[in-house]
CSV table of C-alpha atoms in Angstrom, one decimal:
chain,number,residue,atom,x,y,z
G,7,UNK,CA,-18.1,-43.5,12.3
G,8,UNK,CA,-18.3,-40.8,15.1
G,9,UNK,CA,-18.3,-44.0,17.2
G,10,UNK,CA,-14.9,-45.5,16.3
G,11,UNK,CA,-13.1,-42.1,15.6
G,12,UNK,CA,-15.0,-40.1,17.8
G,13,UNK,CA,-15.5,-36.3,17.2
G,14,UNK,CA,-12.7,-35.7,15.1
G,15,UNK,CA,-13.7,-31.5,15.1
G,16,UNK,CA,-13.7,-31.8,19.3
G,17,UNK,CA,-10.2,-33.4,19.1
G,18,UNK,CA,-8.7,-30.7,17.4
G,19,UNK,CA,-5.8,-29.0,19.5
G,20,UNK,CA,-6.7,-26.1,21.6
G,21,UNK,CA,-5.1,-24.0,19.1
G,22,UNK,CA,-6.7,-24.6,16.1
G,23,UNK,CA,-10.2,-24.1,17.3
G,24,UNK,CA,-9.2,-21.0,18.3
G,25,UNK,CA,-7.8,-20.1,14.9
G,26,UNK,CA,-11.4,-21.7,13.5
G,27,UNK,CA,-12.9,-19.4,15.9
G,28,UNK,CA,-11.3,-16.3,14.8
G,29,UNK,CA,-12.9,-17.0,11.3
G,30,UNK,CA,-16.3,-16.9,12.4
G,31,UNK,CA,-18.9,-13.7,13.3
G,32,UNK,CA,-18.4,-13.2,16.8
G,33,UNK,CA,-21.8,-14.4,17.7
G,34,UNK,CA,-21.3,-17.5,15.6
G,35,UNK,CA,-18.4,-18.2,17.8
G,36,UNK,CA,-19.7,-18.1,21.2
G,37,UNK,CA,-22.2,-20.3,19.9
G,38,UNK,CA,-19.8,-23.2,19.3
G,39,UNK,CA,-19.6,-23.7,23.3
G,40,UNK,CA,-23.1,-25.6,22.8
G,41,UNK,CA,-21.4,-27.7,20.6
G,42,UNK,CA,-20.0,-30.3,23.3
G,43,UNK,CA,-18.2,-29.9,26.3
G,44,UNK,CA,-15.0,-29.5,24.9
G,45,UNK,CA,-15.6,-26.6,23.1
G,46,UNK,CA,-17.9,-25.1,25.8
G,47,UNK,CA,-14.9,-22.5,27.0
G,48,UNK,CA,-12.8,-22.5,23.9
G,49,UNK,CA,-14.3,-19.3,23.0
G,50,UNK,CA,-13.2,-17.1,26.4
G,51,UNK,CA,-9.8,-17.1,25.8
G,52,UNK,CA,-10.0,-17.1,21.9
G,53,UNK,CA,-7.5,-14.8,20.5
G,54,UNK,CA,-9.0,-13.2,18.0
G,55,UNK,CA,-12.3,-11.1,18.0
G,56,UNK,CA,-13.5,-10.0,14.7
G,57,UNK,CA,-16.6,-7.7,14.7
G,58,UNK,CA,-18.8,-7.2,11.0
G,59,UNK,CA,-20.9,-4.6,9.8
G,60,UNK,CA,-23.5,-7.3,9.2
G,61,UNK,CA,-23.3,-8.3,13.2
G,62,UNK,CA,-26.0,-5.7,13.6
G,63,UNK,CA,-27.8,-4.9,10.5
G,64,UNK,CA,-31.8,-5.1,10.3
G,65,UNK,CA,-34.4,-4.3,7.8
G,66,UNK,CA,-35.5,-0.8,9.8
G,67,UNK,CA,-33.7,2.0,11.6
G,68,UNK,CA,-35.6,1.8,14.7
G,69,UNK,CA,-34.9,-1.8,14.8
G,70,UNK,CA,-31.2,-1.6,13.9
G,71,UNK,CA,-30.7,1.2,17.0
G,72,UNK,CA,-32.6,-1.4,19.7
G,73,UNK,CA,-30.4,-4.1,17.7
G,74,UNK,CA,-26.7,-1.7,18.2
G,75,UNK,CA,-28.0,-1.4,21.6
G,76,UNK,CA,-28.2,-4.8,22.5
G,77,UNK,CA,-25.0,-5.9,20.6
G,78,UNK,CA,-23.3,-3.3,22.7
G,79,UNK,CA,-24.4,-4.8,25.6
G,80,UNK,CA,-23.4,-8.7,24.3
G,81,UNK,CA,-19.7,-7.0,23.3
G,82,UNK,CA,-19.1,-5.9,27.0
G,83,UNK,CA,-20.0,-8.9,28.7
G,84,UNK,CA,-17.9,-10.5,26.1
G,85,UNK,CA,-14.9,-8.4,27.1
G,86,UNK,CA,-16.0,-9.1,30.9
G,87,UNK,CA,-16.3,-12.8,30.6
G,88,UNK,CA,-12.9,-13.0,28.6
G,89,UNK,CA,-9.9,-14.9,30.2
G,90,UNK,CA,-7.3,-14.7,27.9
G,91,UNK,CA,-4.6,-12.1,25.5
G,92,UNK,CA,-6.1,-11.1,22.6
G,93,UNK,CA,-3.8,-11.1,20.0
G,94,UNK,CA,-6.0,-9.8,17.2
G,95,UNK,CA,-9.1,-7.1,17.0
G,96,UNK,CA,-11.1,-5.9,14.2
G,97,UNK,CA,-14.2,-3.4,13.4
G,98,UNK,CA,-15.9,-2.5,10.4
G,99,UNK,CA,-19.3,-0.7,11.0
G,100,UNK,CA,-20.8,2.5,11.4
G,101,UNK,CA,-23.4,1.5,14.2
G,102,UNK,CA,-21.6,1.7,17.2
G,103,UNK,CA,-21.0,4.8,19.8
G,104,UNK,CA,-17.9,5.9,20.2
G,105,UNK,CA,-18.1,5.8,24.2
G,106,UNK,CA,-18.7,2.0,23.2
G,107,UNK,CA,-15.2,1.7,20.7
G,108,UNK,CA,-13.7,3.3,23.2
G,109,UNK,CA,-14.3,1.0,26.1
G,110,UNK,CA,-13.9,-1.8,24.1
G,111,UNK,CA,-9.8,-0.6,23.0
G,112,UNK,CA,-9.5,0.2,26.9
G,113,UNK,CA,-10.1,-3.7,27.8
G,114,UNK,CA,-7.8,-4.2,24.7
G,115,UNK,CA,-4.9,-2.4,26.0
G,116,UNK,CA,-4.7,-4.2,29.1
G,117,UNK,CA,-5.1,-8.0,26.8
G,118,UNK,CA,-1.6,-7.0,25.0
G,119,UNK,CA,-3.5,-6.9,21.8
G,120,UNK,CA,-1.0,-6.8,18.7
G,121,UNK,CA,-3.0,-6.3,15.6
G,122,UNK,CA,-6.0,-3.7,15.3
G,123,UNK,CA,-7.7,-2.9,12.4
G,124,UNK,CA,-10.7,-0.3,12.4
G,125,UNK,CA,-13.3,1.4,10.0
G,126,UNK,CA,-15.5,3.3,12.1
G,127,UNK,CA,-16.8,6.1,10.2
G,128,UNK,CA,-15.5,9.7,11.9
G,129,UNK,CA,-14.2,8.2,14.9
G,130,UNK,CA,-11.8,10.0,16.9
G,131,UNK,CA,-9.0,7.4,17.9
G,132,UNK,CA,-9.4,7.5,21.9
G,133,UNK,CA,-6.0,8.3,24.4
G,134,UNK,CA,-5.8,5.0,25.5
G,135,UNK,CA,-5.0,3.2,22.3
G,136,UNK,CA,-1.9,5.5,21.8
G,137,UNK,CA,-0.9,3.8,25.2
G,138,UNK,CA,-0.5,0.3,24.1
G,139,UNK,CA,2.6,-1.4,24.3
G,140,UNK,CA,2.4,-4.3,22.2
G,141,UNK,CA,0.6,-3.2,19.1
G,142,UNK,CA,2.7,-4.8,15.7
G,143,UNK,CA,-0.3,-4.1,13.1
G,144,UNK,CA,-2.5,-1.2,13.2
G,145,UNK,CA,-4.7,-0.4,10.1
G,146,UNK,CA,-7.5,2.8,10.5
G,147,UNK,CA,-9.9,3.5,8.2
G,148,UNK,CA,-12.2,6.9,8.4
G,149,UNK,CA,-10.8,8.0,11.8
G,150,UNK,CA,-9.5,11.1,12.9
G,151,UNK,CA,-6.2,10.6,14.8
G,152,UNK,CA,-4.9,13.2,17.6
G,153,UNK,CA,-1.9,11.9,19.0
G,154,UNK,CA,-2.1,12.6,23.1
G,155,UNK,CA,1.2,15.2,24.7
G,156,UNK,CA,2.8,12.5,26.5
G,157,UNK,CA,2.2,9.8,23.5
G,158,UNK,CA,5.7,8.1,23.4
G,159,UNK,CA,5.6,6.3,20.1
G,160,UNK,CA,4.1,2.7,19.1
G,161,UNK,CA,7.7,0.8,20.5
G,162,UNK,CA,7.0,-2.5,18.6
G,163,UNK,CA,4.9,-1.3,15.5
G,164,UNK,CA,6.0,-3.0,12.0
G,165,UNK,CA,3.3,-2.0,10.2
G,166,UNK,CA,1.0,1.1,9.4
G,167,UNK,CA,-1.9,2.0,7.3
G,168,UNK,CA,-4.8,4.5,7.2
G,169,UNK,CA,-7.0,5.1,4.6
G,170,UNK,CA,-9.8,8.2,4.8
G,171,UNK,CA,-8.2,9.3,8.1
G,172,UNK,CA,-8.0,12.7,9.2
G,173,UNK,CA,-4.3,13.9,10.7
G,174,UNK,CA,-2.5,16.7,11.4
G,175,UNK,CA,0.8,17.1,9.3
G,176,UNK,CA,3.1,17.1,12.7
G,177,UNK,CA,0.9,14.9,14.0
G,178,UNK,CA,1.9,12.0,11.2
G,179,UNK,CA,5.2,13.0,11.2
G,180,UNK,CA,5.6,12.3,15.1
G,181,UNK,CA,3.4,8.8,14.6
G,182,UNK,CA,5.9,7.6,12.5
G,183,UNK,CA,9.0,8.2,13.6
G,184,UNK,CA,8.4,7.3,17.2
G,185,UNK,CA,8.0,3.7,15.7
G,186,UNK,CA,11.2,2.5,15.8
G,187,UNK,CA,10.4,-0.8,14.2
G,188,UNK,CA,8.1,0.6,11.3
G,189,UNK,CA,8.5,-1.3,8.2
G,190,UNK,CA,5.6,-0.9,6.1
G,191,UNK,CA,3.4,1.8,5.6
G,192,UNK,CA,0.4,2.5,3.8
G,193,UNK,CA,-1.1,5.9,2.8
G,194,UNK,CA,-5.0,5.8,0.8
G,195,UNK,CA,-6.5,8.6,0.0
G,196,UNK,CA,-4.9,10.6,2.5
G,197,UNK,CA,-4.6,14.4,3.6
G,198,UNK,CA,-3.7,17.2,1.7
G,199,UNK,CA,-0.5,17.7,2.9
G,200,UNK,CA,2.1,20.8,2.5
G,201,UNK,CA,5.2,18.1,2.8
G,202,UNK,CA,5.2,15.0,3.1
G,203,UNK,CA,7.9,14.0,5.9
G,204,UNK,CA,8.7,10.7,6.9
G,205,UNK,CA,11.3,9.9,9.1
G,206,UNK,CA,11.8,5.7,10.3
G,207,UNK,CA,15.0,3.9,10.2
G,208,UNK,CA,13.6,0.7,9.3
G,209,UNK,CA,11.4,1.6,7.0
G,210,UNK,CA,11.2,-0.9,3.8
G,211,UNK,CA,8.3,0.1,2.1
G,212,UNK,CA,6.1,2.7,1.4
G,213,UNK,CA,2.4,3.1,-0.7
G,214,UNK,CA,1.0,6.4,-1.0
G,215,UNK,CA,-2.2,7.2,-3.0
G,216,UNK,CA,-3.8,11.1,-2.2
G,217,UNK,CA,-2.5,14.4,-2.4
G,218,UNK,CA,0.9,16.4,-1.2
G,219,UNK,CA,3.0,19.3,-2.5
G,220,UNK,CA,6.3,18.3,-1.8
G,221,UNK,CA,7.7,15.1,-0.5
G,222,UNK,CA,11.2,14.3,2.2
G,223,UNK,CA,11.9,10.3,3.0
G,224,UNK,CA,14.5,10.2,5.4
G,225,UNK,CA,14.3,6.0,5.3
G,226,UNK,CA,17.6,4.9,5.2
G,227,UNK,CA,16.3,0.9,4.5
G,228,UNK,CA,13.5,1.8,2.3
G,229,UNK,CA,13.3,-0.3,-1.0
G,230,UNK,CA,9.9,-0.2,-2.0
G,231,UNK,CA,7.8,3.1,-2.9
G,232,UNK,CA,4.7,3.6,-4.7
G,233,UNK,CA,3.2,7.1,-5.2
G,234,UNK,CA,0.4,7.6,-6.7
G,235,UNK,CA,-1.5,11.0,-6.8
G,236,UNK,CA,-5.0,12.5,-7.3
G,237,UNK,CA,-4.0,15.1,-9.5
G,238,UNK,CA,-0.5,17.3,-10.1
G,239,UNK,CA,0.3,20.1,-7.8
G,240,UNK,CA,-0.5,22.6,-10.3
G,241,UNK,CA,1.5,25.5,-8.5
G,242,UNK,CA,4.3,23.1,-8.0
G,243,UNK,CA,7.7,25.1,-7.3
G,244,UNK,CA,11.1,25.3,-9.1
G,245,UNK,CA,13.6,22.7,-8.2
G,246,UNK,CA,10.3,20.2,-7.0
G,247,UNK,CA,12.1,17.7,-9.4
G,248,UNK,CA,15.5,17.2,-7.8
G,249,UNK,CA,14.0,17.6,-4.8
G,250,UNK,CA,11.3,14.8,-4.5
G,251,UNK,CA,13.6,12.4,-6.7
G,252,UNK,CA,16.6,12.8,-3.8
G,253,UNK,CA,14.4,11.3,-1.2
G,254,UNK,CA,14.0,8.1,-4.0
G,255,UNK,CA,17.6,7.7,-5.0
G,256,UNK,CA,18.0,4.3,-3.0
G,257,UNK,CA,14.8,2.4,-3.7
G,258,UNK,CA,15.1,-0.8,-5.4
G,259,UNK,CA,11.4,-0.9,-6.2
G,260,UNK,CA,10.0,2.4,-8.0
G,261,UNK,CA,6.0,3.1,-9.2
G,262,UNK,CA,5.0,6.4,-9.6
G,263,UNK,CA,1.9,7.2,-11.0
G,264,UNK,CA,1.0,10.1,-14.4
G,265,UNK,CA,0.5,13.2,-11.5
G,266,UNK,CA,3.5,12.4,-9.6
G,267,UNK,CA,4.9,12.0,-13.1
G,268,UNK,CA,3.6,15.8,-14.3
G,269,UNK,CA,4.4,17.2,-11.4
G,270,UNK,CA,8.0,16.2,-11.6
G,271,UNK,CA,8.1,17.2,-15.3
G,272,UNK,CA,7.0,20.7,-15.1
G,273,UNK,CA,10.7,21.8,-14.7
G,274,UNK,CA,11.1,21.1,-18.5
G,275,UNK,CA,13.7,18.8,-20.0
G,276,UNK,CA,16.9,18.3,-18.9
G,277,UNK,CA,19.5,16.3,-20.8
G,278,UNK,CA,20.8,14.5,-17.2
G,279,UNK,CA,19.3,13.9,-13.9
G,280,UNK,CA,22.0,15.0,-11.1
G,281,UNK,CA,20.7,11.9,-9.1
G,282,UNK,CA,21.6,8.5,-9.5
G,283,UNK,CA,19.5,5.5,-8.7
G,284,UNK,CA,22.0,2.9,-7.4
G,285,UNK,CA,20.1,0.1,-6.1
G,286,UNK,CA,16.9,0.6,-8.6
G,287,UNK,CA,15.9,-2.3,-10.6
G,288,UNK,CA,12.7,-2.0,-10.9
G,289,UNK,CA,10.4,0.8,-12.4
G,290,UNK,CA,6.6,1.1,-12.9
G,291,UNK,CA,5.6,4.4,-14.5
G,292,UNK,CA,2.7,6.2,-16.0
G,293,UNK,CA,3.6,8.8,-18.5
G,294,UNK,CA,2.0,11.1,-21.6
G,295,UNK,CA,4.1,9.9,-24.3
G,296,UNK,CA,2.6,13.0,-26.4
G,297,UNK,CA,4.6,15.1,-23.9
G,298,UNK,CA,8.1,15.4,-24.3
G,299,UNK,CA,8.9,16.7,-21.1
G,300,UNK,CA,7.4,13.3,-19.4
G,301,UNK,CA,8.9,11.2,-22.0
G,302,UNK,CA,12.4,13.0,-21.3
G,303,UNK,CA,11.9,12.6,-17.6
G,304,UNK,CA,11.4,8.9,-18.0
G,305,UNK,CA,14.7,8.3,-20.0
G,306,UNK,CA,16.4,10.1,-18.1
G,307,UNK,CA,15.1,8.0,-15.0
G,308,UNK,CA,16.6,4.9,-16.3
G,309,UNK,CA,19.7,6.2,-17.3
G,310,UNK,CA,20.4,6.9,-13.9
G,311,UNK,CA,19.6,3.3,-12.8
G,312,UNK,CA,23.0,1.8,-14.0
G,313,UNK,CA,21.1,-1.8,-12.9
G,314,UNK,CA,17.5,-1.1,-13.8
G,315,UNK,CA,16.3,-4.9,-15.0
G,316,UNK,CA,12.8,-4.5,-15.1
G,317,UNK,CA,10.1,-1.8,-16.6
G,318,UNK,CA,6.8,-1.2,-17.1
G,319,UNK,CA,5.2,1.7,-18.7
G,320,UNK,CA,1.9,2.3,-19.3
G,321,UNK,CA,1.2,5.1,-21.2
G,322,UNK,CA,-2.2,7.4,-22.5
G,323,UNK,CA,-1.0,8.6,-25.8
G,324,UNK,CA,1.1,7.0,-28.9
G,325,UNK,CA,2.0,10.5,-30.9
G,326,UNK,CA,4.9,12.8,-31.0
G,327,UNK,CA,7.9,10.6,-29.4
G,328,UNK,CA,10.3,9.7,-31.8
G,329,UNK,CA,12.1,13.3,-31.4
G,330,UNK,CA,13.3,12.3,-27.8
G,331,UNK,CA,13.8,9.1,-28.1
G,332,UNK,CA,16.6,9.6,-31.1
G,333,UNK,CA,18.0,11.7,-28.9
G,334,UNK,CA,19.2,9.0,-26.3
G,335,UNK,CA,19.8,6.2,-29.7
G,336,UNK,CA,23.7,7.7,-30.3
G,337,UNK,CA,24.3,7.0,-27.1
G,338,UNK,CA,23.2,3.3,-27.8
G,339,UNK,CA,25.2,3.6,-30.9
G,340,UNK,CA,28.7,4.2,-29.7
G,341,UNK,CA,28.2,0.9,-27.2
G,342,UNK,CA,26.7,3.2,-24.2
G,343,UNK,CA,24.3,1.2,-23.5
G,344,UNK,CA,20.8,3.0,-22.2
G,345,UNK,CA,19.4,-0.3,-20.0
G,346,UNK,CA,22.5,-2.8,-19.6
G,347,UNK,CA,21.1,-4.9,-17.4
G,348,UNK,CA,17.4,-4.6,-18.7
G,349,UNK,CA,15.8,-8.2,-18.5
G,350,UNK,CA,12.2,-7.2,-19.2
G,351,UNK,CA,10.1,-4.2,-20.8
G,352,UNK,CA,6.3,-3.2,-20.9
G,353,UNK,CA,4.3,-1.2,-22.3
G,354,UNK,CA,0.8,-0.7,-22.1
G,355,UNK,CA,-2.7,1.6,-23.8
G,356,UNK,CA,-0.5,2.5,-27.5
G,357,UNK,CA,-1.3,2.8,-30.4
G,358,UNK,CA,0.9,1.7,-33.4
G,359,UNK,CA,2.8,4.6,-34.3
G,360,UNK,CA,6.2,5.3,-35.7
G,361,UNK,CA,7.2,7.2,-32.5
G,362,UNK,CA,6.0,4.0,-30.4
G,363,UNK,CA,8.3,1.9,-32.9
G,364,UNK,CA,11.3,4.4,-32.0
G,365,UNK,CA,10.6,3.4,-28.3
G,366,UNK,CA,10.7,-0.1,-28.9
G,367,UNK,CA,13.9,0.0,-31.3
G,368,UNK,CA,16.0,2.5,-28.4
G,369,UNK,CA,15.4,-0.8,-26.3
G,370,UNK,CA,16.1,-4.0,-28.9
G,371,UNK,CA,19.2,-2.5,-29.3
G,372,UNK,CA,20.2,-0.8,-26.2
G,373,UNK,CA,19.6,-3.7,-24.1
G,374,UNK,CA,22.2,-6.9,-24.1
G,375,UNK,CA,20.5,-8.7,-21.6
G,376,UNK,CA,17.2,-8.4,-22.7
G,377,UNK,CA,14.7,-11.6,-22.0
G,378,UNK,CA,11.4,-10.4,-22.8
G,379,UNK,CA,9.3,-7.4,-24.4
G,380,UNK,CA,5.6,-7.5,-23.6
G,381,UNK,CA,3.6,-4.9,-26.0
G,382,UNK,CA,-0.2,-4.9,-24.4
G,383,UNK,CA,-3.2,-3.9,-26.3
G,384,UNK,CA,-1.8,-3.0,-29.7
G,385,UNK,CA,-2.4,-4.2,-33.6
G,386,UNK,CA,0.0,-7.3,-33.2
G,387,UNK,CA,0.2,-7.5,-37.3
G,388,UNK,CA,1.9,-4.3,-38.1
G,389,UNK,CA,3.6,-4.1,-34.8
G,390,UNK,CA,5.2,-7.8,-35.2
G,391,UNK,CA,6.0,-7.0,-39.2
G,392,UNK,CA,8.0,-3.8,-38.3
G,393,UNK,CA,9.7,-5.5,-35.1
G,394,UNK,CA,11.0,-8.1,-36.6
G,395,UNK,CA,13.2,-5.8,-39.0
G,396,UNK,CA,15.5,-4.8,-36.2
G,397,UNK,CA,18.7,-6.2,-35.0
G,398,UNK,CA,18.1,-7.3,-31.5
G,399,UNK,CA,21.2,-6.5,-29.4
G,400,UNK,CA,20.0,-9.7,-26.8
G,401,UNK,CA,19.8,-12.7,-29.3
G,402,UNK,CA,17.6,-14.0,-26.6
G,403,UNK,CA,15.2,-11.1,-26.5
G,404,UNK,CA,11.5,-12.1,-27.3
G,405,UNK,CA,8.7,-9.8,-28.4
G,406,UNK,CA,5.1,-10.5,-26.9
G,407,UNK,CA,2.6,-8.9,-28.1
G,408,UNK,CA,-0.8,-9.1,-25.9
């Protein structure tokens, strides 16, 4: 075989081996130049240099320092020895030096590297990273970030995230809007913040999971946001509602978690939100639908999305509802439709209950262009039995129960 088609693997274009290569352990992939002579210098100007916590684990502690030592050393003859751009770079272990990181993203500064992802437990992001001009992707994880005086923003950045990292709140708010081209960004587990500001003019999405008081989007373009808290600001301030759902008002794409939900109810009911949600068709929520307050706050959210087509709530109670929710049914009633362009609703964790029953009826017949109703983890029997009684506004409308 290997004599009529020859090494098939050998043949392959220059490119794909290096792709192959960027799959592999580092050490596994300088080890592929014994394979033959044509893959002898493939790895030198591979592109892509991944580095694994498992690279330089070993059974005792005295053995895994003489084995960090000695990887150190194979990682800067690697750097020395390579020829080409490296496009990608990536780090996830907590046996390094910093001195070592920090030589490592000097070489990879002057290799035009475009994507860098570390987790390098307490690491203190080095000045010379902040001077690259050609980073796209950066993702951190565990590092503390102190942007330099003269830093001058990431010029061709698209996309952002951190996770465990330590930052200043100007600090952030400077990172981010001296990247022009921002367009995702990513938030885990993230500072304690005061106010949240972000300011990016091509921002399109936006994922936030930790803790803030108070939160300004200045994103023009921004279609996408999920927020999702630890726990509710429990000294939140008056006038918190209006002014965290302002920054929201031209999403498309809207999930907000059951802190971010109490936080924004603790101004009590109101009967009309003075925001509308123009371009918002889509809406994940988490609310108590024992509290009236949140269950207040979420109808009023989609009434002020004129071309909401899509929710999904999932919800942690199944009791004491029905009051609010016949207060928005006259309005279905006199042809007001609540969701006029609703094509699909969920709802998740109830239990059967006449107040859930109300909830599902304000929708059947609120809704003319209703597709689809998905009712998870309920007693499908009783639930199906009582559903089928109402008069569907959307003859097309199905119930699923799951």
């Amino acid at each position: 075989m290997e004599a009529k088609y020859g090494d098939l693997i050998s043949d392959l274009p220059g490119l794909v081996k290096e792709k192959i290569l960027g799959h592999l352990p580092i050490k596994e992939a300088i080890r592929t130049s014994i394979l033959s002579s044509k893959w002898r210098h493939t790895w030198v100007s591979m592109p892509e240099i991944v580095i694994r916590n498992e690279d330089c684990l070993t059974c005792t502690k005295n053995e895994e320092l003489i084995l960090s030592t000695k990887f150190i050393q194979f990682m800067d003859w690697v750097f020395g020895v390579h020829n080409g751009s490296i496009s990608k770079f990536s780090i996830c272990s907590d046996h390094f030096s910093s001195k070592a990181v920090n030589r490592w993203i000097l070489n990879l500064s002057r290799k035009q590297v475009q994507q860098i992802f570390i987790s390098l437990d307490r690491y203190k992001m080095p000045s010379g990273f902040f001077m690259s001009h050609t980073l796209t992707h950066v993702y951190l994880e565990k590092c503390t970030v102190i942007l330099p005086a003269k830093f001058n923003g990431f010029k061709m950045l698209q996309e952002l995230g951190m996770k465990f990292c330590i930052i200043s709140e100007d600090h952030f708010e400077k990172l981010v809007s001296s990247s022009p081209r921002l367009e995702n960004l990513s938030l885990e587990l993230f500072n304690n913040f005061y106010m949240m500001r972000i300011c990016s003019r091509n921002l399109l999405k936006f994922d936030f999971w930790g803790e803030f008081e108070s939160i300004h989007l200045d994103a023009p373009r921004l279609a996408s946001v999920c927020i999702r808290k630890f726990i509710p600001t429990y000294d939140m301030r008056n006038g918190s509602l209006v002014n965290n759902l302002e920054s929201l008002k031209e999403v498309e794409i809207l999930e907000i978690n059951k802190h971010f939900v109490m936080d924004l109810a603790k101004g009590g009911p109101i009967n009309k939100l003075p925001i509308k949600f123009e371009k918002l068709k889509q809406i994940k929520i988490e609310i108590n639908v024992e509290d009236p307050k949140e269950v207040a706050l979420a109808l009023n959210l989609f009434r002020s999305a004129p071309l909401l087509e899509h929710v999904r709530i999932k919800a942690y109670s199944g009791r004491a509802i029905a009051s609010v929710v016949s207060a928005c049914s006259s309005s279905a009633a006199t042809g007001n439709y609540l969701f006029e362009y609703l094509k699909t609703f969920a709802i998740f964790n109830l239990t059967v209950s006449e107040s859930v029953l109300s909830l599902v009826h304000l929708v059947l017949v609120s809704a003319p262009t209703l597709k689809r109703v998905v009712l998870g983890k309920v007693d499908s029997s009783l639930l199906l039995n009582r559903l089928s009684q109402i008069e569907k506004l959307s003859k097309e409308a199905q119930i699923i129960v799951c």
